[in-house]
Amino acid sequence: MSGRKPTVVVFDYGFGNVRSAERALAHVGADVEITGDYERAMAADGLLVPGVGAFAACMQGLRAARGDWIVGRRLAGSRPVLGICVGMQILFERGIEHGVETEGLDEWPGTVGPLAAPVVPHMGWNTVTPAAGSELFAGLDADARFYFVHSYAVREWTLEIANPAMRPPQVTWATHGEPFVAAVENGPLRATQFHPEKSGDAGAQLLTNWLGTL
């Protein structure tokens, strides 16, 4: 990307903090556009998929905007995608909220379910345990804190890589009542349960690291 800013589309399908994500990415040097347009989402160097609210509603909105197809097509071409909060959760096989099961994008196996914690939602700052060799968390201190707002999470990582020549996904964990998946790095597909755009300097460093992979 030498000589020009990486282009990022924040995918607007009605279920995310698109303005705060736009500001955070622009702050760290991206050329950012908020749009739900297929062609522009496909052409950008990076695609950010935000998400807030209920898993089922986000999936319904994403499918209505053809976002499921866009994500699939980008990943088929090794084009980077970053999911945030529920935008991360919908990348998994399914979500269960209030007894209702909804199919996700199934990029990773696993179920998004309610956190077993004394206080829910998990709202506020928390540390994480990054995966060894993580690119997203490179240069960050071990006590770096990130901003979370969620009541549901993936509590088990079940993906097994049968081919030893393939690099397994890197999984970062956090704990609120119980351990849960806080971030995943899997080739062109990256995701965080927390909000990097609301996580101050640590979040800015993470987004800078992501831009560096585009």
PDB file of N, CA, C and O in Angstrom, residues 139-212:
ATOM      1  N   GLY A 139       2.630  -5.319  19.033  1.00  0.00           N
ATOM      2  CA  GLY A 139       3.025  -4.031  19.582  1.00  0.00           C
ATOM      3  C   GLY A 139       2.200  -3.567  20.764  1.00  0.00           C
ATOM      4  O   GLY A 139       2.466  -2.488  21.319  1.00  0.00           O
ATOM      5  N   LEU A 140       1.231  -4.354  21.187  1.00  0.00           N
ATOM      6  CA  LEU A 140       0.377  -3.974  22.317  1.00  0.00           C
ATOM      7  C   LEU A 140       0.872  -4.627  23.603  1.00  0.00           C
ATOM      8  O   LEU A 140       1.301  -5.779  23.607  1.00  0.00           O
ATOM      9  N   ASP A 141       0.790  -3.890  24.699  1.00  0.00           N
ATOM     10  CA  ASP A 141       1.194  -4.416  25.993  1.00  0.00           C
ATOM     11  C   ASP A 141       0.235  -5.508  26.458  1.00  0.00           C
ATOM     12  O   ASP A 141      -0.942  -5.537  26.056  1.00  0.00           O
ATOM     13  N   ALA A 142       0.728  -6.364  27.329  1.00  0.00           N
ATOM     14  CA  ALA A 142      -0.091  -7.459  27.849  1.00  0.00           C
ATOM     15  C   ALA A 142      -1.296  -6.954  28.641  1.00  0.00           C
ATOM     16  O   ALA A 142      -2.315  -7.648  28.728  1.00  0.00           O
ATOM     17  N   ASP A 143      -1.175  -5.745  29.212  1.00  0.00           N
ATOM     18  CA  ASP A 143      -2.283  -5.211  30.010  1.00  0.00           C
ATOM     19  C   ASP A 143      -3.169  -4.259  29.211  1.00  0.00           C
ATOM     20  O   ASP A 143      -3.991  -3.533  29.786  1.00  0.00           O
ATOM     21  N   ALA A 144      -3.036  -4.256  27.896  1.00  0.00           N
ATOM     22  CA  ALA A 144      -3.891  -3.409  27.057  1.00  0.00           C
ATOM     23  C   ALA A 144      -5.349  -3.803  27.262  1.00  0.00           C
ATOM     24  O   ALA A 144      -5.688  -4.986  27.355  1.00  0.00           O
ATOM     25  N   ARG A 145      -6.201  -2.791  27.339  1.00  0.00           N
ATOM     26  CA  ARG A 145      -7.620  -3.048  27.584  1.00  0.00           C
ATOM     27  C   ARG A 145      -8.464  -2.624  26.384  1.00  0.00           C
ATOM     28  O   ARG A 145      -8.158  -1.636  25.723  1.00  0.00           O
ATOM     29  N   PHE A 146      -9.541  -3.374  26.171  1.00  0.00           N
ATOM     30  CA  PHE A 146     -10.438  -3.126  25.052  1.00  0.00           C
ATOM     31  C   PHE A 146     -11.873  -3.019  25.562  1.00  0.00           C
ATOM     32  O   PHE A 146     -12.209  -3.580  26.604  1.00  0.00           O
ATOM     33  N   TYR A 147     -12.703  -2.319  24.796  1.00  0.00           N
ATOM     34  CA  TYR A 147     -14.056  -2.011  25.259  1.00  0.00           C
ATOM     35  C   TYR A 147     -15.057  -3.035  24.706  1.00  0.00           C
ATOM     36  O   TYR A 147     -15.204  -3.188  23.501  1.00  0.00           O
ATOM     37  N   PHE A 148     -15.745  -3.704  25.622  1.00  0.00           N
ATOM     38  CA  PHE A 148     -16.724  -4.735  25.281  1.00  0.00           C
ATOM     39  C   PHE A 148     -18.137  -4.270  25.650  1.00  0.00           C
ATOM     40  O   PHE A 148     -18.335  -3.614  26.673  1.00  0.00           O
ATOM     41  N   VAL A 149     -19.099  -4.673  24.836  1.00  0.00           N
ATOM     42  CA  VAL A 149     -20.521  -4.538  25.171  1.00  0.00           C
ATOM     43  C   VAL A 149     -21.241  -5.735  24.555  1.00  0.00           C
ATOM     44  O   VAL A 149     -21.551  -5.729  23.357  1.00  0.00           O
ATOM     45  N   HIS A 150     -21.492  -6.762  25.347  1.00  0.00           N
ATOM     46  CA  HIS A 150     -22.166  -7.942  24.806  1.00  0.00           C
ATOM     47  C   HIS A 150     -22.678  -8.832  25.929  1.00  0.00           C
ATOM     48  O   HIS A 150     -22.153  -8.833  27.040  1.00  0.00           O
ATOM     49  N   SER A 151     -23.712  -9.595  25.598  1.00  0.00           N
ATOM     50  CA  SER A 151     -24.283 -10.573  26.526  1.00  0.00           C
ATOM     51  C   SER A 151     -24.095 -11.997  26.028  1.00  0.00           C
ATOM     52  O   SER A 151     -24.354 -12.950  26.759  1.00  0.00           O
ATOM     53  N   TYR A 152     -23.655 -12.130  24.783  1.00  0.00           N
ATOM     54  CA  TYR A 152     -23.488 -13.428  24.146  1.00  0.00           C
ATOM     55  C   TYR A 152     -22.071 -13.545  23.603  1.00  0.00           C
ATOM     56  O   TYR A 152     -21.431 -12.537  23.288  1.00  0.00           O
ATOM     57  N   ALA A 153     -21.598 -14.766  23.490  1.00  0.00           N
ATOM     58  CA  ALA A 153     -20.224 -14.979  23.032  1.00  0.00           C
ATOM     59  C   ALA A 153     -20.048 -16.429  22.609  1.00  0.00           C
ATOM     60  O   ALA A 153     -20.902 -17.293  22.860  1.00  0.00           O
ATOM     61  N   VAL A 154     -18.896 -16.694  21.986  1.00  0.00           N
ATOM     62  CA  VAL A 154     -18.490 -18.067  21.665  1.00  0.00           C
ATOM     63  C   VAL A 154     -17.597 -18.545  22.800  1.00  0.00           C
ATOM     64  O   VAL A 154     -16.538 -17.967  23.050  1.00  0.00           O
ATOM     65  N   ARG A 155     -18.025 -19.584  23.495  1.00  0.00           N
ATOM     66  CA  ARG A 155     -17.300 -20.055  24.683  1.00  0.00           C
ATOM     67  C   ARG A 155     -16.365 -21.213  24.380  1.00  0.00           C
ATOM     68  O   ARG A 155     -15.535 -21.551  25.198  1.00  0.00           O
ATOM     69  N   GLU A 156     -16.504 -21.846  23.211  1.00  0.00           N
ATOM     70  CA  GLU A 156     -15.640 -22.969  22.847  1.00  0.00           C
ATOM     71  C   GLU A 156     -15.156 -22.789  21.413  1.00  0.00           C
ATOM     72  O   GLU A 156     -15.923 -22.355  20.544  1.00  0.00           O
ATOM     73  N   TRP A 157     -13.900 -23.114  21.178  1.00  0.00           N
ATOM     74  CA  TRP A 157     -13.359 -23.098  19.829  1.00  0.00           C
ATOM     75  C   TRP A 157     -13.237 -24.537  19.372  1.00  0.00           C
ATOM     76  O   TRP A 157     -12.527 -25.335  19.972  1.00  0.00           O
ATOM     77  N   THR A 158     -13.955 -24.888  18.295  1.00  0.00           N
ATOM     78  CA  THR A 158     -14.066 -26.292  17.913  1.00  0.00           C
ATOM     79  C   THR A 158     -13.420 -26.621  16.567  1.00  0.00           C
ATOM     80  O   THR A 158     -13.415 -27.776  16.164  1.00  0.00           O
ATOM     81  N   LEU A 159     -12.877 -25.620  15.870  1.00  0.00           N
ATOM     82  CA  LEU A 159     -12.330 -25.876  14.540  1.00  0.00           C
ATOM     83  C   LEU A 159     -11.019 -26.648  14.639  1.00  0.00           C
ATOM     84  O   LEU A 159     -10.099 -26.245  15.341  1.00  0.00           O
ATOM     85  N   GLU A 160     -10.964 -27.759  13.929  1.00  0.00           N
ATOM     86  CA  GLU A 160      -9.749 -28.571  13.866  1.00  0.00           C
ATOM     87  C   GLU A 160      -9.204 -28.547  12.441  1.00  0.00           C
ATOM     88  O   GLU A 160      -9.962 -28.673  11.474  1.00  0.00           O
ATOM     89  N   ILE A 161      -7.901 -28.365  12.314  1.00  0.00           N
ATOM     90  CA  ILE A 161      -7.248 -28.352  11.015  1.00  0.00           C
ATOM     91  C   ILE A 161      -6.627 -29.717  10.763  1.00  0.00           C
ATOM     92  O   ILE A 161      -5.673 -30.115  11.443  1.00  0.00           O
ATOM     93  N   ALA A 162      -7.177 -30.429   9.775  1.00  0.00           N
ATOM     94  CA  ALA A 162      -6.693 -31.780   9.503  1.00  0.00           C
ATOM     95  C   ALA A 162      -5.368 -31.774   8.748  1.00  0.00           C
ATOM     96  O   ALA A 162      -4.545 -32.680   8.899  1.00  0.00           O
ATOM     97  N   ASN A 163      -5.168 -30.749   7.940  1.00  0.00           N
ATOM     98  CA  ASN A 163      -3.954 -30.666   7.130  1.00  0.00           C
ATOM     99  C   ASN A 163      -2.859 -29.941   7.903  1.00  0.00           C
ATOM    100  O   ASN A 163      -2.974 -28.738   8.154  1.00  0.00           O
ATOM    101  N   PRO A 164      -1.787 -30.623   8.298  1.00  0.00           N
ATOM    102  CA  PRO A 164      -0.747 -29.981   9.108  1.00  0.00           C
ATOM    103  C   PRO A 164      -0.011 -28.869   8.356  1.00  0.00           C
ATOM    104  O   PRO A 164       0.659 -28.044   8.969  1.00  0.00           O
ATOM    105  N   ALA A 165      -0.143 -28.841   7.031  1.00  0.00           N
ATOM    106  CA  ALA A 165       0.517 -27.786   6.241  1.00  0.00           C
ATOM    107  C   ALA A 165      -0.248 -26.472   6.319  1.00  0.00           C
ATOM    108  O   ALA A 165       0.294 -25.415   5.981  1.00  0.00           O
ATOM    109  N   MET A 166      -1.489 -26.525   6.753  1.00  0.00           N
ATOM    110  CA  MET A 166      -2.308 -25.314   6.851  1.00  0.00           C
ATOM    111  C   MET A 166      -2.116 -24.653   8.207  1.00  0.00           C
ATOM    112  O   MET A 166      -2.043 -25.329   9.235  1.00  0.00           O
ATOM    113  N   ARG A 167      -2.034 -23.335   8.204  1.00  0.00           N
ATOM    114  CA  ARG A 167      -1.883 -22.615   9.456  1.00  0.00           C
ATOM    115  C   ARG A 167      -3.231 -22.518  10.160  1.00  0.00           C
ATOM    116  O   ARG A 167      -4.196 -22.026   9.568  1.00  0.00           O
ATOM    117  N   PRO A 168      -3.325 -22.985  11.389  1.00  0.00           N
ATOM    118  CA  PRO A 168      -4.610 -22.919  12.080  1.00  0.00           C
ATOM    119  C   PRO A 168      -4.958 -21.477  12.444  1.00  0.00           C
ATOM    120  O   PRO A 168      -4.076 -20.625  12.574  1.00  0.00           O
ATOM    121  N   PRO A 169      -6.240 -21.164  12.593  1.00  0.00           N
ATOM    122  CA  PRO A 169      -6.627 -19.826  13.028  1.00  0.00           C
ATOM    123  C   PRO A 169      -6.018 -19.489  14.389  1.00  0.00           C
ATOM    124  O   PRO A 169      -5.805 -20.371  15.228  1.00  0.00           O
ATOM    125  N   GLN A 170      -5.734 -18.206  14.574  1.00  0.00           N
ATOM    126  CA  GLN A 170      -5.211 -17.724  15.851  1.00  0.00           C
ATOM    127  C   GLN A 170      -6.380 -17.171  16.666  1.00  0.00           C
ATOM    128  O   GLN A 170      -7.100 -16.277  16.205  1.00  0.00           O
ATOM    129  N   VAL A 171      -6.556 -17.696  17.856  1.00  0.00           N
ATOM    130  CA  VAL A 171      -7.710 -17.351  18.681  1.00  0.00           C
ATOM    131  C   VAL A 171      -7.244 -16.619  19.934  1.00  0.00           C
ATOM    132  O   VAL A 171      -6.392 -17.118  20.675  1.00  0.00           O
ATOM    133  N   THR A 172      -7.798 -15.443  20.149  1.00  0.00           N
ATOM    134  CA  THR A 172      -7.526 -14.631  21.337  1.00  0.00           C
ATOM    135  C   THR A 172      -8.708 -14.746  22.288  1.00  0.00           C
ATOM    136  O   THR A 172      -9.867 -14.716  21.862  1.00  0.00           O
ATOM    137  N   TRP A 173      -8.393 -14.881  23.583  1.00  0.00           N
ATOM    138  CA  TRP A 173      -9.436 -15.111  24.581  1.00  0.00           C
ATOM    139  C   TRP A 173      -9.532 -13.957  25.577  1.00  0.00           C
ATOM    140  O   TRP A 173      -8.575 -13.219  25.784  1.00  0.00           O
ATOM    141  N   ALA A 174     -10.700 -13.832  26.181  1.00  0.00           N
ATOM    142  CA  ALA A 174     -10.911 -12.933  27.318  1.00  0.00           C
ATOM    143  C   ALA A 174     -11.797 -13.677  28.313  1.00  0.00           C
ATOM    144  O   ALA A 174     -12.333 -14.754  27.998  1.00  0.00           O
ATOM    145  N   THR A 175     -11.963 -13.113  29.503  1.00  0.00           N
ATOM    146  CA  THR A 175     -12.782 -13.765  30.529  1.00  0.00           C
ATOM    147  C   THR A 175     -13.737 -12.771  31.165  1.00  0.00           C
ATOM    148  O   THR A 175     -13.339 -11.673  31.570  1.00  0.00           O
ATOM    149  N   HIS A 176     -15.004 -13.147  31.209  1.00  0.00           N
ATOM    150  CA  HIS A 176     -16.011 -12.426  31.983  1.00  0.00           C
ATOM    151  C   HIS A 176     -16.973 -13.480  32.513  1.00  0.00           C
ATOM    152  O   HIS A 176     -17.857 -13.949  31.809  1.00  0.00           O
ATOM    153  N   GLY A 177     -16.732 -13.902  33.735  1.00  0.00           N
ATOM    154  CA  GLY A 177     -17.493 -15.021  34.273  1.00  0.00           C
ATOM    155  C   GLY A 177     -16.963 -16.352  33.776  1.00  0.00           C
ATOM    156  O   GLY A 177     -16.841 -17.309  34.534  1.00  0.00           O
ATOM    157  N   GLU A 178     -16.631 -16.431  32.522  1.00  0.00           N
ATOM    158  CA  GLU A 178     -16.066 -17.621  31.888  1.00  0.00           C
ATOM    159  C   GLU A 178     -15.239 -17.167  30.692  1.00  0.00           C
ATOM    160  O   GLU A 178     -15.427 -16.063  30.180  1.00  0.00           O
ATOM    161  N   PRO A 179     -14.305 -18.009  30.225  1.00  0.00           N
ATOM    162  CA  PRO A 179     -13.529 -17.629  29.045  1.00  0.00           C
ATOM    163  C   PRO A 179     -14.423 -17.586  27.804  1.00  0.00           C
ATOM    164  O   PRO A 179     -15.360 -18.372  27.674  1.00  0.00           O
ATOM    165  N   PHE A 180     -14.109 -16.657  26.913  1.00  0.00           N
ATOM    166  CA  PHE A 180     -14.827 -16.578  25.638  1.00  0.00           C
ATOM    167  C   PHE A 180     -13.870 -16.065  24.562  1.00  0.00           C
ATOM    168  O   PHE A 180     -12.827 -15.488  24.862  1.00  0.00           O
ATOM    169  N   VAL A 181     -14.246 -16.298  23.319  1.00  0.00           N
ATOM    170  CA  VAL A 181     -13.414 -15.883  22.190  1.00  0.00           C
ATOM    171  C   VAL A 181     -13.522 -14.371  22.015  1.00  0.00           C
ATOM    172  O   VAL A 181     -14.614 -13.836  21.801  1.00  0.00           O
ATOM    173  N   ALA A 182     -12.372 -13.690  22.107  1.00  0.00           N
ATOM    174  CA  ALA A 182     -12.344 -12.234  21.988  1.00  0.00           C
ATOM    175  C   ALA A 182     -11.917 -11.773  20.604  1.00  0.00           C
ATOM    176  O   ALA A 182     -12.223 -10.647  20.198  1.00  0.00           O
ATOM    177  N   ALA A 183     -11.201 -12.619  19.869  1.00  0.00           N
ATOM    178  CA  ALA A 183     -10.768 -12.271  18.517  1.00  0.00           C
ATOM    179  C   ALA A 183     -10.308 -13.533  17.801  1.00  0.00           C
ATOM    180  O   ALA A 183      -9.877 -14.496  18.434  1.00  0.00           O
ATOM    181  N   VAL A 184     -10.414 -13.504  16.478  1.00  0.00           N
ATOM    182  CA  VAL A 184      -9.938 -14.600  15.643  1.00  0.00           C
ATOM    183  C   VAL A 184      -9.206 -14.009  14.441  1.00  0.00           C
ATOM    184  O   VAL A 184      -9.653 -13.022  13.855  1.00  0.00           O
ATOM    185  N   GLU A 185      -8.079 -14.623  14.090  1.00  0.00           N
ATOM    186  CA  GLU A 185      -7.331 -14.251  12.890  1.00  0.00           C
ATOM    187  C   GLU A 185      -7.179 -15.511  12.044  1.00  0.00           C
ATOM    188  O   GLU A 185      -6.559 -16.475  12.464  1.00  0.00           O
ATOM    189  N   ASN A 186      -7.762 -15.489  10.855  1.00  0.00           N
ATOM    190  CA  ASN A 186      -7.834 -16.682  10.016  1.00  0.00           C
ATOM    191  C   ASN A 186      -7.611 -16.273   8.559  1.00  0.00           C
ATOM    192  O   ASN A 186      -8.563 -16.086   7.809  1.00  0.00           O
ATOM    193  N   GLY A 187      -6.358 -16.101   8.182  1.00  0.00           N
ATOM    194  CA  GLY A 187      -6.064 -15.647   6.825  1.00  0.00           C
ATOM    195  C   GLY A 187      -6.649 -14.269   6.579  1.00  0.00           C
ATOM    196  O   GLY A 187      -6.448 -13.347   7.375  1.00  0.00           O
ATOM    197  N   PRO A 188      -7.429 -14.098   5.506  1.00  0.00           N
ATOM    198  CA  PRO A 188      -7.996 -12.775   5.227  1.00  0.00           C
ATOM    199  C   PRO A 188      -9.154 -12.398   6.147  1.00  0.00           C
ATOM    200  O   PRO A 188      -9.605 -11.256   6.140  1.00  0.00           O
ATOM    201  N   LEU A 189      -9.649 -13.352   6.928  1.00  0.00           N
ATOM    202  CA  LEU A 189     -10.792 -13.102   7.798  1.00  0.00           C
ATOM    203  C   LEU A 189     -10.330 -12.859   9.234  1.00  0.00           C
ATOM    204  O   LEU A 189      -9.722 -13.723   9.860  1.00  0.00           O
ATOM    205  N   ARG A 190     -10.636 -11.674   9.742  1.00  0.00           N
ATOM    206  CA  ARG A 190     -10.288 -11.304  11.118  1.00  0.00           C
ATOM    207  C   ARG A 190     -11.564 -10.822  11.808  1.00  0.00           C
ATOM    208  O   ARG A 190     -12.475 -10.306  11.150  1.00  0.00           O
ATOM    209  N   ALA A 191     -11.599 -10.925  13.123  1.00  0.00           N
ATOM    210  CA  ALA A 191     -12.789 -10.471  13.841  1.00  0.00           C
ATOM    211  C   ALA A 191     -12.466 -10.221  15.303  1.00  0.00           C
ATOM    212  O   ALA A 191     -11.575 -10.863  15.876  1.00  0.00           O
ATOM    213  N   THR A 192     -13.198  -9.287  15.903  1.00  0.00           N
ATOM    214  CA  THR A 192     -13.058  -8.996  17.335  1.00  0.00           C
ATOM    215  C   THR A 192     -14.439  -8.905  17.976  1.00  0.00           C
ATOM    216  O   THR A 192     -15.365  -8.344  17.385  1.00  0.00           O
ATOM    217  N   GLN A 193     -14.561  -9.461  19.184  1.00  0.00           N
ATOM    218  CA  GLN A 193     -15.801  -9.332  19.941  1.00  0.00           C
ATOM    219  C   GLN A 193     -15.920  -7.923  20.534  1.00  0.00           C
ATOM    220  O   GLN A 193     -17.018  -7.381  20.665  1.00  0.00           O
ATOM    221  N   PHE A 194     -14.808  -7.332  20.874  1.00  0.00           N
ATOM    222  CA  PHE A 194     -14.808  -5.970  21.426  1.00  0.00           C
ATOM    223  C   PHE A 194     -14.898  -4.941  20.301  1.00  0.00           C
ATOM    224  O   PHE A 194     -14.839  -5.266  19.107  1.00  0.00           O
ATOM    225  N   HIS A 195     -15.022  -3.687  20.692  1.00  0.00           N
ATOM    226  CA  HIS A 195     -15.109  -2.579  19.748  1.00  0.00           C
ATOM    227  C   HIS A 195     -13.763  -1.856  19.674  1.00  0.00           C
ATOM    228  O   HIS A 195     -13.473  -1.012  20.525  1.00  0.00           O
ATOM    229  N   PRO A 196     -12.928  -2.139  18.669  1.00  0.00           N
ATOM    230  CA  PRO A 196     -11.655  -1.406  18.576  1.00  0.00           C
ATOM    231  C   PRO A 196     -11.863   0.088  18.361  1.00  0.00           C
ATOM    232  O   PRO A 196     -11.053   0.902  18.814  1.00  0.00           O
ATOM    233  N   GLU A 197     -12.953   0.455  17.700  1.00  0.00           N
ATOM    234  CA  GLU A 197     -13.214   1.871  17.422  1.00  0.00           C
ATOM    235  C   GLU A 197     -13.579   2.647  18.681  1.00  0.00           C
ATOM    236  O   GLU A 197     -13.610   3.882  18.666  1.00  0.00           O
ATOM    237  N   LYS A 198     -13.844   1.933  19.771  1.00  0.00           N
ATOM    238  CA  LYS A 198     -14.162   2.574  21.051  1.00  0.00           C
ATOM    239  C   LYS A 198     -13.111   2.268  22.108  1.00  0.00           C
ATOM    240  O   LYS A 198     -13.330   2.538  23.291  1.00  0.00           O
ATOM    241  N   SER A 199     -11.984   1.706  21.683  1.00  0.00           N
ATOM    242  CA  SER A 199     -10.973   1.213  22.627  1.00  0.00           C
ATOM    243  C   SER A 199      -9.726   2.080  22.705  1.00  0.00           C
ATOM    244  O   SER A 199      -8.645   1.589  23.050  1.00  0.00           O
ATOM    245  N   GLY A 200      -9.851   3.368  22.408  1.00  0.00           N
ATOM    246  CA  GLY A 200      -8.749   4.308  22.608  1.00  0.00           C
ATOM    247  C   GLY A 200      -7.505   3.939  21.833  1.00  0.00           C
ATOM    248  O   GLY A 200      -7.562   3.451  20.699  1.00  0.00           O
ATOM    249  N   ASP A 201      -6.350   4.160  22.463  1.00  0.00           N
ATOM    250  CA  ASP A 201      -5.063   3.934  21.796  1.00  0.00           C
ATOM    251  C   ASP A 201      -4.857   2.466  21.428  1.00  0.00           C
ATOM    252  O   ASP A 201      -4.285   2.154  20.379  1.00  0.00           O
ATOM    253  N   ALA A 202      -5.314   1.554  22.297  1.00  0.00           N
ATOM    254  CA  ALA A 202      -5.149   0.123  22.005  1.00  0.00           C
ATOM    255  C   ALA A 202      -5.946  -0.265  20.768  1.00  0.00           C
ATOM    256  O   ALA A 202      -5.473  -0.998  19.901  1.00  0.00           O
ATOM    257  N   GLY A 203      -7.162   0.238  20.676  1.00  0.00           N
ATOM    258  CA  GLY A 203      -7.979  -0.047  19.514  1.00  0.00           C
ATOM    259  C   GLY A 203      -7.400   0.553  18.249  1.00  0.00           C
ATOM    260  O   GLY A 203      -7.448  -0.061  17.175  1.00  0.00           O
ATOM    261  N   ALA A 204      -6.845   1.767  18.371  1.00  0.00           N
ATOM    262  CA  ALA A 204      -6.224   2.416  17.218  1.00  0.00           C
ATOM    263  C   ALA A 204      -5.029   1.608  16.722  1.00  0.00           C
ATOM    264  O   ALA A 204      -4.810   1.469  15.510  1.00  0.00           O
ATOM    265  N   GLN A 205      -4.248   1.049  17.661  1.00  0.00           N
ATOM    266  CA  GLN A 205      -3.106   0.228  17.264  1.00  0.00           C
ATOM    267  C   GLN A 205      -3.571  -1.042  16.553  1.00  0.00           C
ATOM    268  O   GLN A 205      -2.989  -1.466  15.554  1.00  0.00           O
ATOM    269  N   LEU A 206      -4.639  -1.641  17.059  1.00  0.00           N
ATOM    270  CA  LEU A 206      -5.163  -2.851  16.422  1.00  0.00           C
ATOM    271  C   LEU A 206      -5.629  -2.550  15.000  1.00  0.00           C
ATOM    272  O   LEU A 206      -5.355  -3.298  14.063  1.00  0.00           O
ATOM    273  N   LEU A 207      -6.360  -1.443  14.821  1.00  0.00           N
ATOM    274  CA  LEU A 207      -6.814  -1.082  13.483  1.00  0.00           C
ATOM    275  C   LEU A 207      -5.650  -0.745  12.564  1.00  0.00           C
ATOM    276  O   LEU A 207      -5.664  -1.079  11.366  1.00  0.00           O
ATOM    277  N   THR A 208      -4.636  -0.104  13.117  1.00  0.00           N
ATOM    278  CA  THR A 208      -3.417   0.163  12.336  1.00  0.00           C
ATOM    279  C   THR A 208      -2.777  -1.141  11.887  1.00  0.00           C
ATOM    280  O   THR A 208      -2.345  -1.280  10.732  1.00  0.00           O
ATOM    281  N   ASN A 209      -2.726  -2.101  12.791  1.00  0.00           N
ATOM    282  CA  ASN A 209      -2.157  -3.410  12.453  1.00  0.00           C
ATOM    283  C   ASN A 209      -2.976  -4.079  11.348  1.00  0.00           C
ATOM    284  O   ASN A 209      -2.413  -4.707  10.437  1.00  0.00           O
ATOM    285  N   TRP A 210      -4.306  -3.959  11.428  1.00  0.00           N
ATOM    286  CA  TRP A 210      -5.144  -4.558  10.393  1.00  0.00           C
ATOM    287  C   TRP A 210      -4.906  -3.890   9.038  1.00  0.00           C
ATOM    288  O   TRP A 210      -4.756  -4.582   8.028  1.00  0.00           O
ATOM    289  N   LEU A 211      -4.830  -2.561   9.034  1.00  0.00           N
ATOM    290  CA  LEU A 211      -4.548  -1.857   7.779  1.00  0.00           C
ATOM    291  C   LEU A 211      -3.234  -2.315   7.176  1.00  0.00           C
ATOM    292  O   LEU A 211      -3.094  -2.389   5.949  1.00  0.00           O
ATOM    293  N   GLY A 212      -2.281  -2.641   8.034  1.00  0.00           N
ATOM    294  CA  GLY A 212      -0.976  -3.101   7.557  1.00  0.00           C
ATOM    295  C   GLY A 212      -1.022  -4.441   6.859  1.00  0.00           C
ATOM    296  O   GLY A 212      -0.073  -4.813   6.164  1.00  0.00           O
TER     297      GLY A 212
END
